[in-house]
PDB file of C-alpha atoms in Angstrom:
ATOM      1  CA  MET A 122      25.426 -53.312 102.857  1.00 47.00           C
ATOM      2  CA  LEU A 123      23.970 -53.745  99.490  1.00 47.00           C
ATOM      3  CA  PRO A 124      21.011 -55.865  98.938  1.00 49.00           C
ATOM      4  CA  GLU A 125      21.897 -59.326  97.647  1.00 49.00           C
ATOM      5  CA  ASP A 126      20.904 -58.730  93.946  1.00 59.00           C
ATOM      6  CA  CYS A 127      22.200 -55.167  93.719  1.00 62.00           C
ATOM      7  CA  PRO A 128      25.831 -56.077  92.593  1.00 54.00           C
ATOM      8  CA  SER A 129      24.496 -58.295  89.807  1.00 55.00           C
ATOM      9  CA  THR A 130      22.079 -55.670  88.753  1.00 60.00           C
ATOM     10  CA  ILE A 131      24.887 -52.856  88.750  1.00 56.00           C
ATOM     11  CA  LEU A 132      27.193 -55.292  86.707  1.00 55.00           C
ATOM     12  CA  SER A 133      24.341 -56.173  84.221  1.00 57.00           C
ATOM     13  CA  PHE A 134      24.307 -52.433  83.000  1.00 49.00           C
ATOM     14  CA  THR A 135      28.097 -52.376  82.298  1.00 61.00           C
ATOM     15  CA  SER A 136      29.864 -54.493  79.381  1.00 59.00           C
ATOM     16  CA  PRO A 137      31.305 -57.923  79.600  1.00 72.00           C
ATOM     17  CA  GLU A 138      34.865 -56.368  79.775  1.00 63.00           C
ATOM     18  CA  ASP A 139      33.791 -53.985  82.631  1.00 57.00           C
ATOM     19  CA  ALA A 140      32.062 -56.890  84.577  1.00 61.00           C
ATOM     20  CA  PHE A 141      35.178 -58.828  84.553  1.00 54.00           C
ATOM     21  CA  ARG A 142      37.412 -56.037  85.589  1.00 61.00           C
ATOM     22  CA  SER A 143      35.052 -54.996  88.300  1.00 55.00           C
ATOM     23  CA  SER A 144      35.317 -58.480  89.793  1.00 51.00           C
ATOM     24  CA  LEU A 145      38.992 -58.337  90.027  1.00 50.00           C
ATOM     25  CA  VAL A 146      39.062 -55.326  92.317  1.00 48.00           C
ATOM     26  CA  SER A 147      35.933 -55.820  94.143  1.00 53.00           C
ATOM     27  CA  GLU A 148      35.125 -58.750  96.534  1.00 53.00           C
ATOM     28  CA  THR A 149      31.383 -57.787  96.249  1.00 52.00           C
ATOM     29  CA  PHE A 150      31.337 -57.937  92.437  1.00 50.00           C
ATOM     30  CA  ARG A 151      33.545 -61.037  92.526  1.00 48.00           C
ATOM     31  CA  SER A 152      30.894 -62.959  94.342  1.00 50.00           C
ATOM     32  CA  ALA A 153      28.289 -61.653  91.846  1.00 57.00           C
ATOM     33  CA  ILE A 154      30.075 -62.261  88.510  1.00 62.00           C
ATOM     34  CA  ASP A 155      28.750 -65.819  87.955  1.00 65.00           C
ATOM     35  CA  SER A 156      25.218 -64.440  88.217  1.00 76.00           C
ATOM     36  CA  ASP A 157      22.929 -65.574  85.355  1.00 70.00           C
ATOM     37  CA  MET A 158      21.089 -62.167  85.662  1.00 81.00           C
ATOM     38  CA  ILE A 159      24.321 -60.655  84.345  1.00 80.00           C
ATOM     39  CA  TRP A 160      25.248 -62.888  81.474  1.00 83.00           C
ATOM     40  CA  GLU A 161      21.580 -63.007  80.395  1.00 87.00           C
ATOM     41  CA  ARG A 162      21.689 -59.310  79.755  1.00 87.00           C
ATOM     42  CA  PHE A 163      25.149 -59.741  77.827  1.00 88.00           C
ATOM     43  CA  LEU A 164      23.907 -62.592  75.589  1.00 94.00           C
ATOM     44  CA  PRO A 165      22.048 -61.542  72.456  1.00 95.00           C
ATOM     45  CA  PRO A 166      18.335 -61.970  72.370  1.00 95.00           C
ATOM     46  CA  ASP A 167      18.474 -64.655  69.826  1.00 96.00           C
ATOM     47  CA  TYR A 168      20.974 -66.909  71.695  1.00 96.00           C
ATOM     48  CA  PRO A 169      18.603 -69.891  72.105  1.00 96.00           C
ATOM     49  CA  GLU A 170      18.343 -70.002  68.308  1.00 97.00           C
ATOM     50  CA  ILE A 171      22.023 -69.869  67.971  1.00 97.00           C
ATOM     51  CA  VAL A 172      22.656 -72.584  70.410  1.00 97.00           C
ATOM     52  CA  LEU A 173      20.017 -75.006  68.618  1.00 97.00           C
ATOM     53  CA  SER A 174      21.628 -74.062  65.155  1.00 97.00           C
ATOM     54  CA  SER A 175      25.307 -75.079  66.366  1.00 98.00           C
ATOM     55  CA  VAL A 176      26.629 -77.980  64.425  1.00 97.00           C
ATOM     56  CA  THR A 177      28.430 -79.260  67.470  1.00 96.00           C
ATOM     57  CA  PRO A 178      26.346 -79.233  70.860  1.00 96.00           C
ATOM     58  CA  LEU A 179      27.494 -76.559  73.071  1.00 96.00           C
ATOM     59  CA  LYS A 180      28.515 -77.588  76.508  1.00 95.00           C
ATOM     60  CA  PHE A 181      27.561 -75.166  79.392  1.00 95.00           C
ATOM     61  CA  SER A 182      26.180 -75.045  82.884  1.00 93.00           C
ATOM     62  CA  SER A 183      25.458 -71.380  83.258  1.00 92.00           C
ATOM     63  CA  LYS A 184      24.902 -68.100  81.202  1.00 91.00           C
ATOM     64  CA  LYS A 185      28.385 -67.014  81.985  1.00 89.00           C
ATOM     65  CA  GLU A 186      29.717 -70.444  80.338  1.00 93.00           C
ATOM     66  CA  LEU A 187      27.588 -69.960  77.474  1.00 95.00           C
ATOM     67  CA  PHE A 188      28.716 -66.394  76.798  1.00 94.00           C
ATOM     68  CA  GLN A 189      32.237 -67.868  76.905  1.00 93.00           C
ATOM     69  CA  CYS A 190      31.421 -70.560  74.503  1.00 96.00           C
ATOM     70  CA  LEU A 191      30.070 -68.065  72.021  1.00 97.00           C
ATOM     71  CA  CYS A 192      33.139 -66.087  72.163  1.00 95.00           C
ATOM     72  CA  ASP A 193      34.973 -68.673  70.233  1.00 96.00           C
ATOM     73  CA  PRO A 194      33.756 -69.294  66.625  1.00 97.00           C
ATOM     74  CA  VAL A 195      30.674 -71.466  66.468  1.00 98.00           C
ATOM     75  CA  LEU A 196      29.740 -73.335  63.326  1.00 98.00           C
ATOM     76  CA  ILE A 197      25.938 -72.970  62.737  1.00 98.00           C
ATOM     77  CA  ASP A 198      23.112 -73.381  60.139  1.00 97.00           C
ATOM     78  CA  GLY A 199      24.294 -76.883  58.703  1.00 96.00           C
ATOM     79  CA  GLY A 200      28.051 -75.549  58.778  1.00 97.00           C
ATOM     80  CA  ASN A 201      27.391 -72.753  56.338  1.00 98.00           C
ATOM     81  CA  LYS A 202      27.789 -69.879  58.813  1.00 98.00           C
ATOM     82  CA  ILE A 203      30.180 -69.161  61.737  1.00 98.00           C
ATOM     83  CA  PHE A 204      28.850 -67.113  64.843  1.00 98.00           C
ATOM     84  CA  LYS A 205      30.975 -65.252  67.434  1.00 98.00           C
ATOM     85  CA  LEU A 206      30.426 -62.747  70.203  1.00 97.00           C
ATOM     86  CA  GLU A 207      33.026 -59.995  70.789  1.00 94.00           C
ATOM     87  CA  LYS A 208      34.339 -60.910  74.307  1.00 91.00           C
ATOM     88  CA  SER A 209      34.725 -57.242  75.282  1.00 87.00           C
ATOM     89  CA  SER A 210      31.301 -56.041  74.178  1.00 90.00           C
ATOM     90  CA  GLY A 211      29.007 -59.005  73.512  1.00 93.00           C
ATOM     91  CA  LYS A 212      28.505 -57.853  69.927  1.00 96.00           C
ATOM     92  CA  LYS A 213      27.733 -60.315  67.217  1.00 98.00           C
ATOM     93  CA  SER A 214      29.987 -61.186  64.289  1.00 98.00           C
ATOM     94  CA  TYR A 215      29.155 -63.599  61.462  1.00 98.00           C
ATOM     95  CA  ILE A 216      30.964 -65.389  58.634  1.00 98.00           C
ATOM     96  CA  LEU A 217      28.914 -66.456  55.696  1.00 98.00           C
ATOM     97  CA  SER A 218      30.645 -69.224  53.856  1.00 98.00           C
ATOM     98  CA  ALA A 219      31.255 -69.242  50.138  1.00 98.00           C
ATOM     99  CA  LYS A 220      28.234 -71.718  49.795  1.00 98.00           C
ATOM    100  CA  GLU A 221      26.065 -69.010  51.258  1.00 98.00           C
ATOM    101  CA  LEU A 222      27.145 -66.308  48.440  1.00 98.00           C
ATOM    102  CA  SER A 223      26.133 -65.768  44.926  1.00 98.00           C
ATOM    103  CA  ILE A 224      29.075 -66.600  42.793  1.00 98.00           C
ATOM    104  CA  THR A 225      28.491 -66.370  38.872  1.00 97.00           C
ATOM    105  CA  TRP A 226      29.088 -69.743  37.441  1.00 97.00           C
ATOM    106  CA  SER A 227      30.392 -71.356  40.597  1.00 97.00           C
ATOM    107  CA  SER A 228      28.141 -74.513  39.651  1.00 96.00           C
ATOM    108  CA  ASN A 229      30.087 -74.903  36.531  1.00 97.00           C
ATOM    109  CA  PRO A 230      33.368 -77.039  37.179  1.00 97.00           C
ATOM    110  CA  LEU A 231      34.968 -75.377  34.061  1.00 97.00           C
ATOM    111  CA  TYR A 232      35.093 -72.125  36.024  1.00 97.00           C
ATOM    112  CA  TRP A 233      35.068 -72.839  39.811  1.00 98.00           C
ATOM    113  CA  SER A 234      35.986 -75.766  41.863  1.00 98.00           C
ATOM    114  CA  TRP A 235      34.472 -76.752  45.277  1.00 98.00           C
ATOM    115  CA  ILE A 236      37.252 -78.140  47.598  1.00 97.00           C
ATOM    116  CA  SER A 237      38.132 -78.865  51.109  1.00 97.00           C
ATOM    117  CA  MET A 238      40.976 -76.940  52.703  1.00 96.00           C
ATOM    118  CA  THR A 239      42.635 -77.933  56.036  1.00 93.00           C
ATOM    119  CA  GLU A 240      42.873 -74.321  56.808  1.00 93.00           C
ATOM    120  CA  SER A 241      39.297 -73.606  56.304  1.00 96.00           C
ATOM    121  CA  ARG A 242      36.607 -73.849  58.945  1.00 94.00           C
ATOM    122  CA  PHE A 243      33.963 -74.797  56.420  1.00 97.00           C
ATOM    123  CA  SER A 244      33.860 -77.979  54.488  1.00 96.00           C
ATOM    124  CA  ARG A 245      34.118 -76.578  51.078  1.00 97.00           C
ATOM    125  CA  VAL A 246      35.568 -73.342  49.591  1.00 98.00           C
ATOM    126  CA  ALA A 247      35.200 -71.901  46.265  1.00 98.00           C
ATOM    127  CA  VAL A 248      38.472 -71.997  43.953  1.00 98.00           C
ATOM    128  CA  LEU A 249      38.427 -69.848  40.830  1.00 98.00           C
ATOM    129  CA  ARG A 250      39.856 -72.043  37.915  1.00 97.00           C
ATOM    130  CA  THR A 251      39.371 -69.616  35.091  1.00 97.00           C
ATOM    131  CA  THR A 252      36.808 -66.887  34.065  1.00 96.00           C
ATOM    132  CA  ASP A 253      36.565 -63.442  32.433  1.00 95.00           C
ATOM    133  CA  TRP A 254      33.543 -62.659  34.819  1.00 96.00           C
ATOM    134  CA  LEU A 255      34.173 -62.309  38.366  1.00 97.00           C
ATOM    135  CA  GLU A 256      31.173 -61.548  40.368  1.00 98.00           C
ATOM    136  CA  ILE A 257      30.815 -62.485  44.086  1.00 98.00           C
ATOM    137  CA  ARG A 258      27.749 -61.353  45.945  1.00 98.00           C
ATOM    138  CA  GLY A 259      26.545 -61.780  49.592  1.00 98.00           C
ATOM    139  CA  ASN A 260      23.696 -60.364  51.806  1.00 98.00           C
ATOM    140  CA  ILE A 261      22.505 -60.387  55.334  1.00 98.00           C
ATOM    141  CA  ARG A 262      19.522 -58.883  57.331  1.00 98.00           C
ATOM    142  CA  THR A 263      20.636 -56.416  60.023  1.00 97.00           C
ATOM    143  CA  GLN A 264      18.053 -58.109  62.556  1.00 97.00           C
ATOM    144  CA  MET A 265      20.801 -60.679  62.620  1.00 97.00           C
ATOM    145  CA  LEU A 266      23.487 -58.368  63.924  1.00 98.00           C
ATOM    146  CA  THR A 267      23.886 -56.096  66.908  1.00 97.00           C
ATOM    147  CA  PRO A 268      21.786 -52.795  66.911  1.00 96.00           C
ATOM    148  CA  ASN A 269      23.248 -49.492  66.814  1.00 96.00           C
ATOM    149  CA  THR A 270      26.618 -50.640  65.759  1.00 97.00           C
ATOM    150  CA  THR A 271      28.977 -49.875  62.748  1.00 97.00           C
ATOM    151  CA  TYR A 272      29.903 -53.078  61.045  1.00 98.00           C
ATOM    152  CA  GLY A 273      32.751 -53.917  58.241  1.00 97.00           C
ATOM    153  CA  ALA A 274      32.182 -56.409  55.696  1.00 97.00           C
ATOM    154  CA  TYR A 275      35.363 -58.491  54.790  1.00 97.00           C
ATOM    155  CA  LEU A 276      35.849 -60.916  51.802  1.00 97.00           C
ATOM    156  CA  ILE A 277      37.880 -63.784  53.178  1.00 97.00           C
ATOM    157  CA  MET A 278      40.183 -65.147  50.457  1.00 96.00           C
ATOM    158  CA  LYS A 279      43.417 -66.785  49.261  1.00 94.00           C
ATOM    159  CA  ILE A 280      45.601 -65.778  46.276  1.00 92.00           C
ATOM    160  CA  SER A 281      47.533 -68.900  44.876  1.00 91.00           C
ATOM    161  CA  ASP A 282      51.203 -68.414  43.731  1.00 88.00           C
ATOM    162  CA  ARG A 283      50.079 -69.318  40.136  1.00 90.00           C
ATOM    163  CA  ALA A 284      47.203 -66.748  39.980  1.00 92.00           C
ATOM    164  CA  TYR A 285      46.858 -64.804  36.925  1.00 92.00           C
ATOM    165  CA  GLY A 286      44.900 -61.782  35.623  1.00 91.00           C
ATOM    166  CA  LEU A 287      43.639 -60.660  39.103  1.00 89.00           C
ATOM    167  CA  ASP A 288      45.638 -57.427  39.075  1.00 82.00           C
ATOM    168  CA  SER A 289      45.259 -56.573  35.411  1.00 84.00           C
ATOM    169  CA  MET A 290      42.379 -54.335  36.226  1.00 87.00           C
ATOM    170  CA  PRO A 291      41.039 -53.145  39.746  1.00 87.00           C
ATOM    171  CA  SER A 292      37.821 -54.935  41.056  1.00 91.00           C
ATOM    172  CA  GLU A 293      34.971 -53.047  42.180  1.00 93.00           C
ATOM    173  CA  LYS A 294      33.874 -53.520  45.812  1.00 95.00           C
ATOM    174  CA  THR A 295      30.468 -52.488  47.054  1.00 96.00           C
ATOM    175  CA  VAL A 296      28.158 -52.419  50.162  1.00 97.00           C
ATOM    176  CA  GLU A 297      24.563 -51.142  49.916  1.00 97.00           C
ATOM    177  CA  MET A 298      21.921 -50.803  52.589  1.00 96.00           C
ATOM    178  CA  GLY A 299      18.599 -49.040  51.544  1.00 91.00           C
ATOM    179  CA  ASN A 300      19.684 -45.838  49.642  1.00 90.00           C
ATOM    180  CA  GLN A 301      23.103 -45.945  50.947  1.00 91.00           C
ATOM    181  CA  VAL A 302      25.942 -47.180  48.723  1.00 93.00           C
ATOM    182  CA  SER A 303      29.608 -47.219  49.131  1.00 90.00           C
ATOM    183  CA  CYS A 304      31.587 -48.225  46.161  1.00 91.00           C
ATOM    184  CA  SER A 305      35.449 -48.188  45.635  1.00 89.00           C
ATOM    185  CA  SER A 306      38.098 -50.033  43.586  1.00 87.00           C
ATOM    186  CA  VAL A 307      40.803 -52.494  44.685  1.00 86.00           C
ATOM    187  CA  PHE A 308      43.496 -54.564  43.133  1.00 82.00           C
ATOM    188  CA  LEU A 309      43.256 -58.324  44.200  1.00 83.00           C
ATOM    189  CA  GLN A 310      46.789 -58.837  43.643  1.00 70.00           C
ATOM    190  CA  HIS A 311      49.018 -55.912  43.597  1.00 47.00           C
ATOM    191  CA  GLN A 312      52.559 -55.966  41.984  1.00 50.00           C
ATOM    192  CA  LYS A 313      54.495 -52.877  42.462  1.00 47.00           C
ATOM    193  CA  SER A 314      55.057 -52.001  38.959  1.00 49.00           C
ATOM    194  CA  LYS A 315      55.247 -48.425  37.994  1.00 51.00           C
ATOM    195  CA  LYS A 316      52.070 -48.724  35.753  1.00 55.00           C
ATOM    196  CA  GLN A 317      50.012 -50.208  38.560  1.00 52.00           C
ATOM    197  CA  MET A 318      51.307 -47.927  41.150  1.00 52.00           C
ATOM    198  CA  GLU A 319      50.131 -45.012  39.066  1.00 58.00           C
ATOM    199  CA  MET A 320      46.533 -46.817  38.644  1.00 55.00           C
ATOM    200  CA  TRP A 321      46.506 -47.445  42.385  1.00 52.00           C
ATOM    201  CA  LYS A 322      47.286 -43.660  43.080  1.00 54.00           C
ATOM    202  CA  LEU A 323      44.501 -42.589  40.560  1.00 55.00           C
ATOM    203  CA  ILE A 324      41.861 -44.933  41.826  1.00 51.00           C
ATOM    204  CA  GLU A 325      42.332 -44.834  45.513  1.00 52.00           C
ATOM    205  CA  GLY A 326      44.574 -41.951  46.309  1.00 49.00           C
ATOM    206  CA  ASN A 327      47.227 -44.468  47.395  1.00 44.00           C
ATOM    207  CA  GLN A 328      45.497 -44.752  50.801  1.00 43.00           C
ATOM    208  CA  GLY A 329      45.163 -47.971  52.810  1.00 40.00           C
ATOM    209  CA  VAL A 330      46.311 -51.682  52.168  1.00 44.00           C
ATOM    210  CA  LEU A 331      44.976 -53.552  49.179  1.00 62.00           C
ATOM    211  CA  VAL A 332      44.817 -57.026  50.826  1.00 77.00           C
ATOM    212  CA  SER A 333      45.364 -57.589  54.538  1.00 83.00           C
ATOM    213  CA  GLU A 334      46.484 -60.814  56.234  1.00 87.00           C
ATOM    214  CA  ARG A 335      44.327 -62.410  58.817  1.00 90.00           C
ATOM    215  CA  LYS A 336      45.441 -64.203  61.996  1.00 88.00           C
ATOM    216  CA  ASP A 337      43.772 -67.364  60.765  1.00 89.00           C
ATOM    217  CA  GLY A 338      46.287 -67.467  57.711  1.00 88.00           C
ATOM    218  CA  TRP A 339      43.703 -66.116  55.188  1.00 94.00           C
ATOM    219  CA  MET A 340      43.677 -62.667  53.636  1.00 93.00           C
ATOM    220  CA  GLU A 341      40.868 -60.122  53.578  1.00 94.00           C
ATOM    221  CA  ILE A 342      39.715 -57.190  51.717  1.00 93.00           C
ATOM    222  CA  GLU A 343      37.262 -54.807  53.436  1.00 94.00           C
ATOM    223  CA  LEU A 344      34.197 -54.307  51.120  1.00 96.00           C
ATOM    224  CA  GLY A 345      32.788 -51.388  53.140  1.00 95.00           C
ATOM    225  CA  GLU A 346      30.964 -50.623  56.109  1.00 95.00           C
ATOM    226  CA  PHE A 347      27.378 -49.991  57.283  1.00 97.00           C
ATOM    227  CA  PHE A 348      25.370 -49.061  60.266  1.00 96.00           C
ATOM    228  CA  SER A 349      23.083 -51.550  61.801  1.00 96.00           C
ATOM    229  CA  GLY A 350      20.197 -49.469  63.413  1.00 94.00           C
ATOM    230  CA  GLU A 351      16.965 -50.405  65.165  1.00 92.00           C
ATOM    231  CA  TYR A 352      15.121 -51.421  62.066  1.00 94.00           C
ATOM    232  CA  ASP A 353      15.689 -54.640  60.066  1.00 96.00           C
ATOM    233  CA  GLU A 354      17.233 -53.850  56.609  1.00 97.00           C
ATOM    234  CA  GLU A 355      18.990 -55.908  54.072  1.00 98.00           C
ATOM    235  CA  VAL A 356      22.646 -55.450  53.565  1.00 98.00           C
ATOM    236  CA  LYS A 357      24.090 -56.280  50.128  1.00 98.00           C
ATOM    237  CA  MET A 358      27.858 -56.779  49.619  1.00 98.00           C
ATOM    238  CA  SER A 359      29.851 -57.637  46.260  1.00 98.00           C
ATOM    239  CA  LEU A 360      33.175 -57.907  44.618  1.00 96.00           C
ATOM    240  CA  MET A 361      33.106 -57.576  40.858  1.00 96.00           C
ATOM    241  CA  GLU A 362      35.584 -57.367  37.835  1.00 93.00           C
ATOM    242  CA  VAL A 363      33.532 -57.826  34.881  1.00 92.00           C
ATOM    243  CA  LYS A 364      34.788 -54.883  32.642  1.00 88.00           C
ATOM    244  CA  GLY A 365      38.090 -56.488  31.562  1.00 84.00           C
ATOM    245  CA  CYS A 366      37.847 -59.314  28.917  1.00 86.00           C
ATOM    246  CA  HIS A 367      40.835 -61.191  29.987  1.00 91.00           C
ATOM    247  CA  LEU A 368      40.923 -64.369  31.792  1.00 95.00           C
ATOM    248  CA  LYS A 369      41.886 -64.510  35.564  1.00 95.00           C
ATOM    249  CA  GLY A 370      42.155 -67.541  38.061  1.00 96.00           C
ATOM    250  CA  GLY A 371      43.898 -68.754  41.276  1.00 95.00           C
ATOM    251  CA  LEU A 372      41.420 -67.155  43.743  1.00 96.00           C
ATOM    252  CA  ALA A 373      39.919 -69.102  46.684  1.00 97.00           C
ATOM    253  CA  ILE A 374      37.015 -67.769  48.518  1.00 98.00           C
ATOM    254  CA  GLU A 375      36.113 -68.792  52.070  1.00 98.00           C
ATOM    255  CA  GLY A 376      33.509 -66.260  52.725  1.00 98.00           C
ATOM    256  CA  ILE A 377      32.475 -62.825  53.804  1.00 98.00           C
ATOM    257  CA  GLU A 378      32.878 -61.779  57.343  1.00 98.00           C
ATOM    258  CA  LEU A 379      30.545 -59.239  59.249  1.00 98.00           C
ATOM    259  CA  ARG A 380      32.250 -57.751  62.335  1.00 97.00           C
ATOM    260  CA  PRO A 381      31.742 -54.825  64.521  1.00 97.00           C
ATOM    261  CA  LYS A 382      34.029 -51.845  63.999  1.00 93.00           C
ATOM    262  CA  ASP A 383      33.251 -49.962  67.198  1.00 77.00           C
TER     263      ASP A 383
END
């Protein structure tokens, strides 16, 4: 017979997904699945800070319940970020709200409006009224993320039916960490005209999707990816279209999501 804490110790060296699966097929593991020893290991080291920064107090009576709470999006840092754990792996995801980003001229109501949208989890989103200089930047420290993990950075946005000028020229999307920089071009709103199809093939090799639909009703563009290693580094992300002198408008920005790709 195994020592009392042995099943818990074994499960703590697996993943949340494997721990749940093991509890379904083994009575021994089923009795150990609620152990705080297991879920303490699956929780990120900074979970006390995450709990304290939650806008709405989290209700839990065990580490397992806390883990399950954090697998749902949690509004933190005064409502300017969203935190979430991947249920299968326990890896961390963040959404930085538009308020956390640097958007050129966003404080000028002639160019940008800050409004509430029922479909947004944040109190305000940035809506582009008109500008000839589109520049959106964000950053995050890798110490906030899960180590040894490849992350994707995604701009969460909407394009209104009355949008204009967004697909006249491709925008430049960039992710930079240390001396590693990935840069490519993308059309924010792609109409399948012959001219734009030729431009798209020339710029991107006609690979991938310009804008993807999300399950939450928003759209996203992958800005790029990066590897979060053992050391703390700053990750810089941006979307820019500043080469064309034409006006553009009708773009709503909710934020930038950082989520694991592996």
